[in-house]
Amino acid sequence: MKKFSIVIAGGGSTFTPGIVMMMLDNIDRFPIRTLKLYDNDGERQAILGEALEILLKEQAPDIDFSYTTDPETAFTDVDFCMAHIRVGKYAMREQDEKIPLNHGVVGQETCGPGGIAYGMRSIGGMMEIIDYMEKYSPDCWMLNYSNPAAIVAEACRVMRPNAKVLNICDMPVGTLRRMSQIIDKEPKDLEVRYFGLNHFGWWTSVKDKEGHEYLPQIREYVAENGYLTKVEVDTQHMDQSWQETHKKAKDLLAVNPRYLPNTYLKYYLFPDYEVNHSSCTYSRANEVMDGREKTVFTAAKKIVEKGTAENSGFTIDSHASFIVDLARAIAFNTHERMLMIVENNGAIANFDDDAMVEVPCIVGSDGPEPLAQGKIPAFEKALMHQQVTVEKLVVEAYITGSYQTLWQALTLSKIIPSAEVAKNVLDDLIVANKGFWPELS
Ligand code: NAD
Ligand code: G6P
Ligand code: MN
């Protein structure tokens, strides 16, 4: 079998060790000859890089491993770029969450004003790494899960329409695993139908390979418990705040019992509840810095100190194995069925062609082929249209440097109550994002 050369962009990410371990766990399905980490923060990346160097020497000495901040070294001779960058890191995520909260508005990584602020930072960083990839390895594919994926995907559509970038999110994968537990099945035995935008969609069908429909049975469970199932399933999505999120799906379902909701809809449908249950001084960014970031970086330092990765604190992120499924789909033309963020072009029959939507696709060597999801009802369509317009306005504001356009984007966001609040939040975000956003006028 062919062996592949991979670069992980955002090598200093808290997810890097788990994804590397997951790739080692899948090495028979997806052989690797070269693995490189790339980050623009050399110091942060080196902590994980040094530890992974030790781990790979012990567990996979045949893989040529390195880490670098030099784009040419990183992007030369690679087949796949796995991208998970966070422009501005957790310090800026904290601002994205706390600035809106100080105005009584939801502060969230990817939704509402926080997501808009993050999007304005991410676009530049993403275009930069896409350009490196195209310059040094024109045949390379980027598997991108950097957030906010909806805005990043729209920016790719407009600014780099021919780039080989696949935008994907792990939330539907994670939620399907929970659904499979509810009905005592394995996710691989299930096929779904789904429509929406990234972090903004609905399952319309969950069937086994024989065609039995489980949606009513899952709905009954979710109406009582939300998606909260066994507590040990995955660590990232089991922190206290995530447990609350899974539970809240119960209320989302009550509003719209027709379909099974994506958990992120809670920020749009219950923003007041969310604000009342958030803290302006300790947000999700703090929870992550005190939790995942500490755990991962402490484990890395221990490996370096001891000179061995034996009994290390790095754990396999098996949840992320969909990334290998996606790479294999491209590399081996497997025609895997996966939810991807793609240009609509009729997949949702009564929705704009040029909207970036999240729908099931068949993925082969030429990329994703979206599966037709038919017409969608008025309620979901109107919500989606409002949200996708916000995402388009953000990209337009980034390109044109227009204050007015970004103010309109915030004003249109369902999460923000008025144009006045939108302006107040925006003005604070501009100050906090100095040096990250283009100058607006
Ligand atoms: P993190 O801050 O730990 O890691 C991000 C890394 O990116 C940092 O080391 C940072 O220095 C680096 N970086 C920032 N700008 C860069 C640039 N221009 N070029 C190269 N490197 C750059 O963040 P994390 O919590 O581990 O998350 C990483 C990313 O993955 C985030 O965008 C997050 O939202 C995303 N994510 C997405 C999904 C999904 O389903 N789509 C799931 C989990 C995480
Ligand atoms: C889910 C979403 C990601 C998001 C992540 C946040 O996995 O699909 O897009 O980045 O949650 O998780 P965190 O643990 O960083 O709050
Ligand atoms: Mn996501």
Short mmCIF file of C-alpha atoms and ligand atoms in Angstrom, two decimals:
data_model
loop_
_atom_site.label_atom_id
_atom_site.label_comp_id
_atom_site.label_asym_id
_atom_site.label_seq_id
_atom_site.Cartn_x
_atom_site.Cartn_y
_atom_site.Cartn_z
CA MET A 1 0.00 0.00 0.00
CA LYS A 2 1.18 3.53 -0.73
CA LYS A 3 2.66 5.42 2.23
CA PHE A 4 1.66 9.04 2.77
CA SER A 5 3.36 12.24 3.81
CA ILE A 6 1.36 14.39 6.23
CA VAL A 7 1.73 17.87 7.69
CA ILE A 8 -0.34 18.92 10.70
CA ALA A 9 -0.90 22.69 10.59
CA GLY A 10 -1.46 23.99 14.10
CA GLY A 11 1.11 21.49 15.39
CA GLY A 12 0.88 23.09 18.84
CA SER A 13 -2.85 22.29 19.13
CA THR A 14 -4.14 20.46 22.18
CA PHE A 15 -5.57 17.95 19.68
CA THR A 16 -2.23 17.14 17.99
CA PRO A 17 -1.05 14.31 20.31
CA GLY A 18 -4.45 12.60 20.28
CA ILE A 19 -4.64 12.80 16.49
CA VAL A 20 -1.09 11.51 16.03
CA MET A 21 -1.87 8.60 18.37
CA MET A 22 -5.11 7.98 16.45
CA MET A 23 -3.13 7.90 13.17
CA LEU A 24 -0.70 5.36 14.66
CA ASP A 25 -3.68 3.29 15.76
CA ASN A 26 -4.92 3.34 12.14
CA ILE A 27 -1.53 2.84 10.48
CA ASP A 28 -2.58 -0.41 8.75
CA ARG A 29 -5.45 1.38 7.02
CA PHE A 30 -3.49 4.52 6.30
CA PRO A 31 0.30 4.02 6.12
CA ILE A 32 2.52 7.04 6.82
CA ARG A 33 6.09 7.65 5.64
CA THR A 34 6.54 11.28 6.80
CA LEU A 35 4.83 13.24 9.56
CA LYS A 36 5.56 16.94 10.10
CA LEU A 37 4.15 19.48 12.53
CA TYR A 38 3.85 23.11 11.45
CA ASP A 39 2.90 26.06 13.67
CA ASN A 40 3.72 29.75 13.75
CA ASP A 41 4.32 29.55 17.51
CA GLY A 42 7.56 27.58 17.66
CA GLU A 43 7.78 27.53 21.43
CA ARG A 44 4.30 26.09 21.97
CA GLN A 45 4.74 23.51 19.22
CA ALA A 46 8.21 22.40 20.44
CA ILE A 47 6.76 21.13 23.73
CA LEU A 48 4.49 18.70 21.87
CA GLY A 49 7.06 18.14 19.10
CA GLU A 50 9.80 16.99 21.49
CA ALA A 51 7.42 14.60 23.24
CA LEU A 52 6.04 13.19 20.00
CA GLU A 53 9.56 12.70 18.69
CA ILE A 54 10.26 10.41 21.66
CA LEU A 55 6.92 8.64 21.28
CA LEU A 56 7.35 8.02 17.55
CA LYS A 57 10.93 6.75 17.98
CA GLU A 58 9.51 4.16 20.37
CA GLN A 59 6.28 3.26 18.62
CA ALA A 60 6.83 3.93 14.91
CA PRO A 61 10.54 4.36 14.14
CA ASP A 62 9.92 4.02 10.38
CA ILE A 63 8.02 7.32 10.24
CA ASP A 64 10.20 10.30 9.41
CA PHE A 65 9.01 12.80 12.03
CA SER A 66 9.89 16.48 12.39
CA TYR A 67 8.45 19.82 13.49
CA THR A 68 9.10 23.25 12.08
CA THR A 69 7.94 26.85 11.81
CA ASP A 70 9.33 27.14 8.28
CA PRO A 71 6.51 26.93 5.70
CA GLU A 72 8.72 25.61 2.89
CA THR A 73 10.08 22.75 5.03
CA ALA A 74 6.59 21.99 6.32
CA PHE A 75 4.66 22.04 3.07
CA THR A 76 7.16 20.52 0.63
CA ASP A 77 6.42 16.92 -0.45
CA VAL A 78 3.16 16.40 1.42
CA ASP A 79 0.01 14.51 0.35
CA PHE A 80 -2.31 15.73 3.10
CA CYS A 81 -2.42 18.75 5.37
CA MET A 82 -4.53 18.22 8.49
CA ALA A 83 -5.35 21.76 9.57
CA HIS A 84 -6.44 22.74 13.07
CA ILE A 85 -5.12 26.24 13.69
CA ARG A 86 -6.55 28.67 16.23
CA VAL A 87 -5.53 32.19 15.26
CA GLY A 88 -5.12 34.16 18.50
CA LYS A 89 -5.07 30.97 20.61
CA TYR A 90 -7.04 30.61 23.86
CA ALA A 91 -6.25 34.15 24.99
CA MET A 92 -8.38 35.45 22.12
CA ARG A 93 -11.04 32.74 22.53
CA GLU A 94 -11.44 34.05 26.06
CA GLN A 95 -12.05 37.57 24.66
CA ASP A 96 -14.52 36.20 22.07
CA GLU A 97 -16.52 34.68 24.90
CA LYS A 98 -16.25 37.39 27.56
CA ILE A 99 -16.73 40.56 25.51
CA PRO A 100 -20.24 39.62 24.32
CA LEU A 101 -21.14 38.27 27.79
CA ASN A 102 -20.25 41.67 29.25
CA HIS A 103 -22.96 43.09 26.98
CA GLY A 104 -25.47 40.42 28.03
CA VAL A 105 -24.98 38.46 24.79
CA VAL A 106 -23.96 34.78 24.29
CA GLY A 107 -20.18 34.41 24.16
CA GLN A 108 -19.31 31.29 22.18
CA GLU A 109 -16.33 30.02 20.18
CA THR A 110 -18.14 29.63 16.85
CA CYS A 111 -21.65 31.11 17.25
CA GLY A 112 -22.79 34.74 17.32
CA PRO A 113 -20.33 37.59 17.94
CA GLY A 114 -17.60 35.28 19.33
CA GLY A 115 -17.69 33.18 16.17
CA ILE A 116 -17.71 36.30 14.00
CA ALA A 117 -14.65 37.69 15.82
CA TYR A 118 -12.86 34.35 15.52
CA GLY A 119 -13.81 34.18 11.83
CA MET A 120 -12.29 37.59 11.16
CA ARG A 121 -9.03 36.25 12.65
CA SER A 122 -9.12 32.80 11.04
CA ILE A 123 -9.62 33.84 7.43
CA GLY A 124 -6.13 35.35 7.06
CA GLY A 125 -4.39 32.44 8.78
CA MET A 126 -6.28 29.89 6.68
CA MET A 127 -5.55 31.64 3.37
CA GLU A 128 -1.88 31.76 4.35
CA ILE A 129 -1.60 28.00 4.91
CA ILE A 130 -3.67 27.22 1.79
CA ASP A 131 -1.20 29.33 -0.23
CA TYR A 132 1.80 27.51 1.30
CA MET A 133 0.21 24.19 0.46
CA GLU A 134 -0.51 25.17 -3.15
CA LYS A 135 2.97 26.64 -3.61
CA TYR A 136 5.02 23.76 -2.22
CA SER A 137 2.72 20.73 -2.84
CA PRO A 138 0.15 21.56 -5.52
CA ASP A 139 -1.40 18.07 -5.42
CA CYS A 140 -1.89 18.12 -1.65
CA TRP A 141 -5.37 18.04 -0.08
CA MET A 142 -6.17 20.01 3.08
CA LEU A 143 -8.52 18.39 5.57
CA ASN A 144 -9.62 21.40 7.55
CA TYR A 145 -11.34 21.42 10.91
CA SER A 146 -10.09 24.85 12.00
CA ASN A 147 -12.99 26.94 13.25
CA PRO A 148 -15.26 28.72 12.76
CA ALA A 149 -15.68 26.16 9.98
CA ALA A 150 -18.77 27.79 8.45
CA ILE A 151 -17.03 31.14 7.94
CA VAL A 152 -13.74 29.50 6.93
CA ALA A 153 -15.58 27.40 4.34
CA GLU A 154 -17.36 30.46 2.91
CA ALA A 155 -14.02 32.31 2.76
CA CYS A 156 -12.49 29.37 0.86
CA ARG A 157 -15.41 29.36 -1.57
CA VAL A 158 -15.03 33.06 -2.32
CA MET A 159 -11.29 33.61 -2.00
CA ARG A 160 -9.73 30.25 -3.07
CA PRO A 161 -12.48 28.56 -5.12
CA ASN A 162 -10.17 26.00 -6.72
CA ALA A 163 -8.15 25.05 -3.67
CA LYS A 164 -8.27 21.40 -2.60
CA VAL A 165 -9.71 22.11 0.85
CA LEU A 166 -12.22 19.83 2.55
CA ASN A 167 -14.06 21.39 5.47
CA ILE A 168 -15.40 19.01 8.07
CA CYS A 169 -16.71 19.11 11.65
CA ASP A 170 -16.65 16.45 14.35
CA MET A 171 -19.91 17.41 16.07
CA PRO A 172 -22.19 15.27 13.86
CA VAL A 173 -19.75 12.37 14.28
CA GLY A 174 -19.81 12.77 18.06
CA THR A 175 -23.58 13.10 18.23
CA LEU A 176 -24.13 10.10 15.95
CA ARG A 177 -22.03 8.06 18.37
CA ARG A 178 -24.35 9.13 21.16
CA MET A 179 -27.38 8.21 19.04
CA SER A 180 -25.86 4.80 18.32
CA GLN A 181 -25.53 4.19 22.08
CA ILE A 182 -29.18 5.12 22.57
CA ILE A 183 -30.27 2.39 20.14
CA ASP A 184 -27.44 -0.03 20.99
CA LYS A 185 -25.78 0.01 17.56
CA GLU A 186 -22.37 0.95 16.18
CA PRO A 187 -22.04 4.26 14.27
CA LYS A 188 -20.62 2.39 11.27
CA ASP A 189 -23.89 0.44 11.03
CA LEU A 190 -25.91 3.64 10.62
CA GLU A 191 -26.60 5.91 7.67
CA VAL A 192 -28.01 9.38 8.16
CA ARG A 193 -29.74 12.10 6.26
CA TYR A 194 -28.98 15.61 7.49
CA PHE A 195 -29.23 19.19 6.32
CA GLY A 196 -28.06 22.54 7.64
CA LEU A 197 -25.04 24.78 7.99
CA ASN A 198 -22.01 23.96 10.11
CA HIS A 199 -23.02 23.95 13.81
CA PHE A 200 -26.57 24.60 12.62
CA GLY A 201 -28.46 21.59 11.32
CA TRP A 202 -30.84 18.65 11.75
CA TRP A 203 -30.88 14.88 11.24
CA THR A 204 -33.92 13.86 9.23
CA SER A 205 -33.20 10.14 9.23
CA VAL A 206 -31.01 7.60 11.07
CA LYS A 207 -31.26 4.15 9.50
CA ASP A 208 -29.38 0.88 9.70
CA LYS A 209 -28.05 -0.74 6.53
CA GLU A 210 -31.25 -2.80 6.21
CA GLY A 211 -33.28 0.39 6.06
CA HIS A 212 -34.88 0.38 9.52
CA GLU A 213 -35.61 3.94 10.68
CA TYR A 214 -34.49 4.74 14.27
CA LEU A 215 -35.43 8.42 14.40
CA PRO A 216 -38.64 7.90 16.44
CA GLN A 217 -36.81 5.74 19.00
CA ILE A 218 -33.95 8.24 19.35
CA ARG A 219 -36.44 11.10 19.59
CA GLU A 220 -38.17 9.42 22.51
CA TYR A 221 -34.86 9.23 24.38
CA VAL A 222 -33.77 12.78 23.49
CA ALA A 223 -37.14 14.18 24.60
CA GLU A 224 -36.30 12.87 28.09
CA ASN A 225 -32.50 13.10 28.33
CA GLY A 226 -31.17 15.10 25.43
CA TYR A 227 -28.10 13.37 23.96
CA LEU A 228 -26.56 12.67 27.35
CA THR A 229 -25.62 8.99 27.45
CA LYS A 230 -22.88 7.03 29.21
CA VAL A 231 -20.47 9.33 31.01
CA GLU A 232 -17.18 7.71 29.96
CA VAL A 233 -17.60 8.00 26.17
CA ASP A 234 -15.27 10.83 25.28
CA THR A 235 -13.37 13.17 27.49
CA GLN A 236 -13.51 16.39 25.47
CA HIS A 237 -17.26 16.41 25.19
CA MET A 238 -17.86 15.31 28.77
CA ASP A 239 -16.74 18.38 30.74
CA GLN A 240 -19.57 19.81 32.85
CA SER A 241 -20.51 22.46 30.27
CA TRP A 242 -20.65 19.86 27.49
CA GLN A 243 -22.93 17.64 29.58
CA GLU A 244 -25.26 20.62 29.93
CA THR A 245 -25.12 21.09 26.15
CA HIS A 246 -26.07 17.47 25.45
CA LYS A 247 -28.97 17.73 27.92
CA LYS A 248 -30.24 20.95 26.36
CA ALA A 249 -31.02 19.07 23.11
CA LYS A 250 -34.19 18.03 24.95
CA ASP A 251 -35.46 21.63 24.80
CA LEU A 252 -34.33 22.03 21.19
CA LEU A 253 -36.37 18.99 20.28
CA ALA A 254 -39.43 20.43 22.04
CA VAL A 255 -39.33 23.47 19.77
CA ASN A 256 -39.01 21.37 16.65
CA PRO A 257 -39.83 17.68 17.20
CA ARG A 258 -39.77 16.89 13.48
CA TYR A 259 -35.98 16.32 13.34
CA LEU A 260 -33.03 15.67 15.64
CA PRO A 261 -31.14 18.92 16.31
CA ASN A 262 -27.42 19.76 16.28
CA THR A 263 -26.52 20.78 19.83
CA TYR A 264 -25.16 24.16 18.65
CA LEU A 265 -28.69 25.33 17.88
CA LYS A 266 -29.12 26.06 21.60
CA TYR A 267 -27.14 29.30 21.23
CA TYR A 268 -29.62 30.55 18.61
CA LEU A 269 -32.87 29.26 20.10
CA PHE A 270 -32.14 29.77 23.82
CA PRO A 271 -29.68 32.70 23.97
CA ASP A 272 -31.19 34.23 27.14
CA TYR A 273 -30.96 30.89 28.95
CA GLU A 274 -27.36 30.55 27.81
CA VAL A 275 -26.36 34.01 29.09
CA ASN A 276 -28.03 33.34 32.45
CA HIS A 277 -26.07 30.11 32.76
CA SER A 278 -22.69 31.59 31.78
CA SER A 279 -20.07 33.39 33.81
CA CYS A 280 -18.39 36.61 32.62
CA THR A 281 -15.29 35.67 34.60
CA TYR A 282 -14.95 31.93 33.91
CA SER A 283 -15.92 30.89 30.39
CA ARG A 284 -15.36 27.73 28.32
CA ALA A 285 -11.89 29.03 27.34
CA ASN A 286 -10.94 29.01 31.04
CA GLU A 287 -12.34 25.51 31.44
CA VAL A 288 -10.24 24.34 28.47
CA MET A 289 -7.05 26.12 29.63
CA ASP A 290 -7.43 24.60 33.11
CA GLY A 291 -8.41 21.23 31.69
CA ARG A 292 -7.38 19.91 28.28
CA GLU A 293 -4.50 22.33 27.69
CA LYS A 294 -2.92 21.66 31.10
CA THR A 295 -3.36 17.91 30.81
CA VAL A 296 -1.86 17.66 27.33
CA PHE A 297 1.09 19.99 27.89
CA THR A 298 1.89 18.51 31.31
CA ALA A 299 1.88 15.03 29.76
CA ALA A 300 4.24 16.25 27.01
CA LYS A 301 6.68 17.76 29.51
CA LYS A 302 6.67 14.53 31.52
CA ILE A 303 7.56 12.48 28.44
CA VAL A 304 10.51 14.76 27.71
CA GLU A 305 11.62 14.72 31.35
CA LYS A 306 11.52 10.92 31.55
CA GLY A 307 12.88 10.43 28.03
CA THR A 308 10.18 7.86 27.31
CA ALA A 309 6.52 7.89 26.30
CA GLU A 310 5.82 4.63 28.10
CA ASN A 311 2.75 5.01 30.34
CA SER A 312 2.46 8.59 29.08
CA GLY A 313 -0.61 10.73 29.54
CA PHE A 314 -1.21 11.00 25.78
CA THR A 315 -4.38 9.18 24.78
CA ILE A 316 -5.69 8.02 21.43
CA ASP A 317 -8.38 10.36 20.09
CA SER A 318 -10.36 7.55 18.50
CA HIS A 319 -13.24 9.99 18.07
CA ALA A 320 -11.07 11.67 15.38
CA SER A 321 -10.70 8.54 13.24
CA PHE A 322 -13.14 10.13 10.75
CA ILE A 323 -10.11 12.18 9.64
CA VAL A 324 -8.43 8.96 8.50
CA ASP A 325 -11.68 7.85 6.85
CA LEU A 326 -11.68 11.14 4.93
CA ALA A 327 -8.01 10.89 3.91
CA ARG A 328 -8.58 7.29 2.81
CA ALA A 329 -11.64 8.32 0.81
CA ILE A 330 -9.46 10.72 -1.18
CA ALA A 331 -6.40 8.47 -1.37
CA PHE A 332 -8.16 5.18 -2.18
CA ASN A 333 -11.41 6.42 -3.75
CA THR A 334 -13.43 4.58 -1.09
CA HIS A 335 -16.69 6.48 -1.70
CA GLU A 336 -17.17 6.88 2.05
CA ARG A 337 -20.42 8.56 3.06
CA MET A 338 -19.68 11.52 5.37
CA LEU A 339 -21.18 14.85 6.39
CA MET A 340 -19.14 17.64 4.79
CA ILE A 341 -19.40 21.42 4.45
CA VAL A 342 -19.88 22.03 0.71
CA GLU A 343 -21.41 24.50 -1.72
CA ASN A 344 -25.13 23.71 -1.87
CA ASN A 345 -25.70 23.70 -5.63
CA GLY A 346 -29.10 22.06 -5.28
CA ALA A 347 -28.32 19.53 -2.55
CA ILE A 348 -30.99 21.32 -0.50
CA ALA A 349 -33.47 21.93 -3.28
CA ASN A 350 -35.08 25.14 -1.97
CA PHE A 351 -31.92 26.81 -0.62
CA ASP A 352 -29.36 29.13 -2.25
CA ASP A 353 -26.92 27.46 -4.65
CA ASP A 354 -23.98 29.47 -3.35
CA ALA A 355 -24.54 28.73 0.37
CA MET A 356 -21.99 26.56 2.17
CA VAL A 357 -24.16 23.84 3.71
CA GLU A 358 -23.52 20.69 5.74
CA VAL A 359 -24.97 17.60 4.08
CA PRO A 360 -24.07 13.93 3.57
CA CYS A 361 -21.63 13.43 0.70
CA ILE A 362 -20.01 10.50 -1.06
CA VAL A 363 -16.28 11.17 -0.92
CA GLY A 364 -13.90 9.78 -3.52
CA SER A 365 -10.63 10.78 -5.18
CA ASP A 366 -12.19 13.89 -6.74
CA GLY A 367 -13.61 15.10 -3.41
CA PRO A 368 -17.15 15.17 -2.03
CA GLU A 369 -20.30 14.61 -4.12
CA PRO A 370 -23.25 15.99 -2.12
CA LEU A 371 -26.37 13.82 -1.80
CA ALA A 372 -29.71 15.47 -2.54
CA GLN A 373 -31.67 16.18 0.66
CA GLY A 374 -34.81 17.50 -1.06
CA LYS A 375 -36.84 20.49 0.10
CA ILE A 376 -36.67 21.71 3.68
CA PRO A 377 -39.48 23.23 5.77
CA ALA A 378 -40.02 26.98 6.29
CA PHE A 379 -38.88 27.18 9.93
CA GLU A 380 -35.46 25.59 9.38
CA LYS A 381 -35.01 27.35 6.05
CA ALA A 382 -35.63 30.81 7.48
CA LEU A 383 -33.24 30.22 10.38
CA MET A 384 -30.59 28.93 8.00
CA HIS A 385 -31.00 31.81 5.61
CA GLN A 386 -30.52 34.36 8.36
CA GLN A 387 -27.41 32.57 9.63
CA VAL A 388 -25.80 31.90 6.25
CA THR A 389 -26.23 35.58 5.40
CA VAL A 390 -24.38 36.51 8.58
CA GLU A 391 -21.53 34.22 7.50
CA LYS A 392 -21.44 35.73 4.00
CA LEU A 393 -21.42 39.28 5.38
CA VAL A 394 -18.45 38.45 7.63
CA VAL A 395 -16.41 37.26 4.66
CA GLU A 396 -17.47 40.31 2.66
CA ALA A 397 -16.47 42.59 5.55
CA TYR A 398 -13.10 40.86 5.76
CA ILE A 399 -12.44 41.34 2.03
CA THR A 400 -13.72 44.92 1.76
CA GLY A 401 -12.61 46.08 5.22
CA SER A 402 -16.07 47.53 5.76
CA TYR A 403 -17.14 48.44 9.31
CA GLN A 404 -20.72 48.89 8.07
CA THR A 405 -20.88 45.37 6.65
CA LEU A 406 -19.54 43.79 9.82
CA TRP A 407 -22.00 45.81 11.91
CA GLN A 408 -24.79 44.46 9.68
CA ALA A 409 -23.47 40.91 10.15
CA LEU A 410 -23.65 41.29 13.93
CA THR A 411 -27.05 43.00 13.75
CA LEU A 412 -28.43 40.16 11.65
CA SER A 413 -27.14 37.46 14.00
CA LYS A 414 -30.12 35.91 15.78
CA ILE A 415 -28.07 35.90 18.97
CA ILE A 416 -27.80 39.71 19.19
CA PRO A 417 -30.93 41.63 20.26
CA SER A 418 -30.42 45.00 18.51
CA ALA A 419 -28.25 47.09 16.20
CA GLU A 420 -27.19 49.16 19.20
CA VAL A 421 -25.95 46.15 21.17
CA ALA A 422 -24.30 44.90 17.96
CA LYS A 423 -22.38 48.16 17.64
CA ASN A 424 -21.27 48.16 21.26
CA VAL A 425 -20.03 44.59 21.03
CA LEU A 426 -18.33 45.28 17.70
CA ASP A 427 -16.48 48.32 19.00
CA ASP A 428 -15.08 46.31 21.91
CA LEU A 429 -14.15 43.41 19.61
CA ILE A 430 -12.26 45.77 17.29
CA VAL A 431 -10.09 46.98 20.16
CA ALA A 432 -9.41 43.44 21.40
CA ASN A 433 -8.59 42.15 17.90
CA LYS A 434 -6.13 44.86 16.93
CA GLY A 435 -3.39 43.28 14.82
CA PHE A 436 -5.55 40.21 14.06
CA TRP A 437 -8.34 41.75 11.95
CA PRO A 438 -7.93 43.87 8.84
CA GLU A 439 -8.41 47.60 9.56
CA LEU A 440 -12.10 48.45 9.17
CA SER A 441 -13.41 51.78 7.92
P1 NAD B 1 -4.91 25.41 20.25
O1 NAD B 1 -4.84 26.87 20.49
O2 NAD B 1 -4.44 24.47 21.29
O3 NAD B 1 -4.06 25.09 18.94
C1 NAD B 1 -4.05 25.86 17.80
C2 NAD B 1 -2.62 26.04 17.31
O4 NAD B 1 -2.69 26.79 16.07
C3 NAD B 1 -1.71 26.84 18.25
O5 NAD B 1 -0.56 26.11 18.56
C4 NAD B 1 -1.39 28.10 17.44
O6 NAD B 1 -0.10 28.60 17.67
C5 NAD B 1 -1.56 27.62 16.02
N1 NAD B 1 -1.75 28.69 15.03
C6 NAD B 1 -2.47 29.81 15.16
N2 NAD B 1 -2.42 30.54 14.04
C7 NAD B 1 -1.64 29.85 13.17
C8 NAD B 1 -1.20 30.10 11.83
N3 NAD B 1 -1.57 31.20 11.18
N4 NAD B 1 -0.40 29.19 11.26
C9 NAD B 1 -0.02 28.08 11.92
N5 NAD B 1 -0.40 27.79 13.18
C10 NAD B 1 -1.21 28.67 13.79
O7 NAD B 1 -6.41 25.09 19.83
P2 NAD B 1 -7.30 23.77 19.94
O8 NAD B 1 -8.33 23.95 20.96
O9 NAD B 1 -6.44 22.58 20.03
O10 NAD B 1 -8.07 23.80 18.57
C11 NAD B 1 -7.46 23.84 17.32
C12 NAD B 1 -8.47 24.12 16.23
O11 NAD B 1 -9.29 23.00 15.97
C13 NAD B 1 -9.42 25.26 16.55
O12 NAD B 1 -9.66 26.01 15.38
C14 NAD B 1 -10.68 24.56 16.96
O13 NAD B 1 -11.80 25.39 16.85
C15 NAD B 1 -10.66 23.43 15.99
N6 NAD B 1 -11.51 22.27 16.27
C16 NAD B 1 -12.41 21.95 15.33
C17 NAD B 1 -13.23 20.88 15.47
C18 NAD B 1 -14.26 20.61 14.41
O14 NAD B 1 -15.11 19.81 14.56
N7 NAD B 1 -14.25 21.30 13.29
C19 NAD B 1 -13.11 20.08 16.61
C20 NAD B 1 -12.18 20.41 17.58
C21 NAD B 1 -11.37 21.51 17.38
C1 G6P B 2 -16.92 20.40 18.96
C2 G6P B 2 -17.09 21.18 17.71
C3 G6P B 2 -15.83 21.91 17.38
C4 G6P B 2 -15.41 22.78 18.52
C5 G6P B 2 -15.28 21.96 19.76
C6 G6P B 2 -15.04 22.86 20.96
O1 G6P B 2 -16.04 19.35 18.75
O2 G6P B 2 -17.46 20.41 16.61
O3 G6P B 2 -16.02 22.66 16.22
O4 G6P B 2 -14.19 23.42 18.26
O5 G6P B 2 -16.43 21.22 20.01
O6 G6P B 2 -14.63 22.09 21.99
P1 G6P B 2 -13.89 22.69 23.25
O7 G6P B 2 -13.62 21.49 24.06
O8 G6P B 2 -12.62 23.35 22.74
O9 G6P B 2 -14.82 23.66 23.87
MN MN B 3 -17.27 21.69 14.74
#
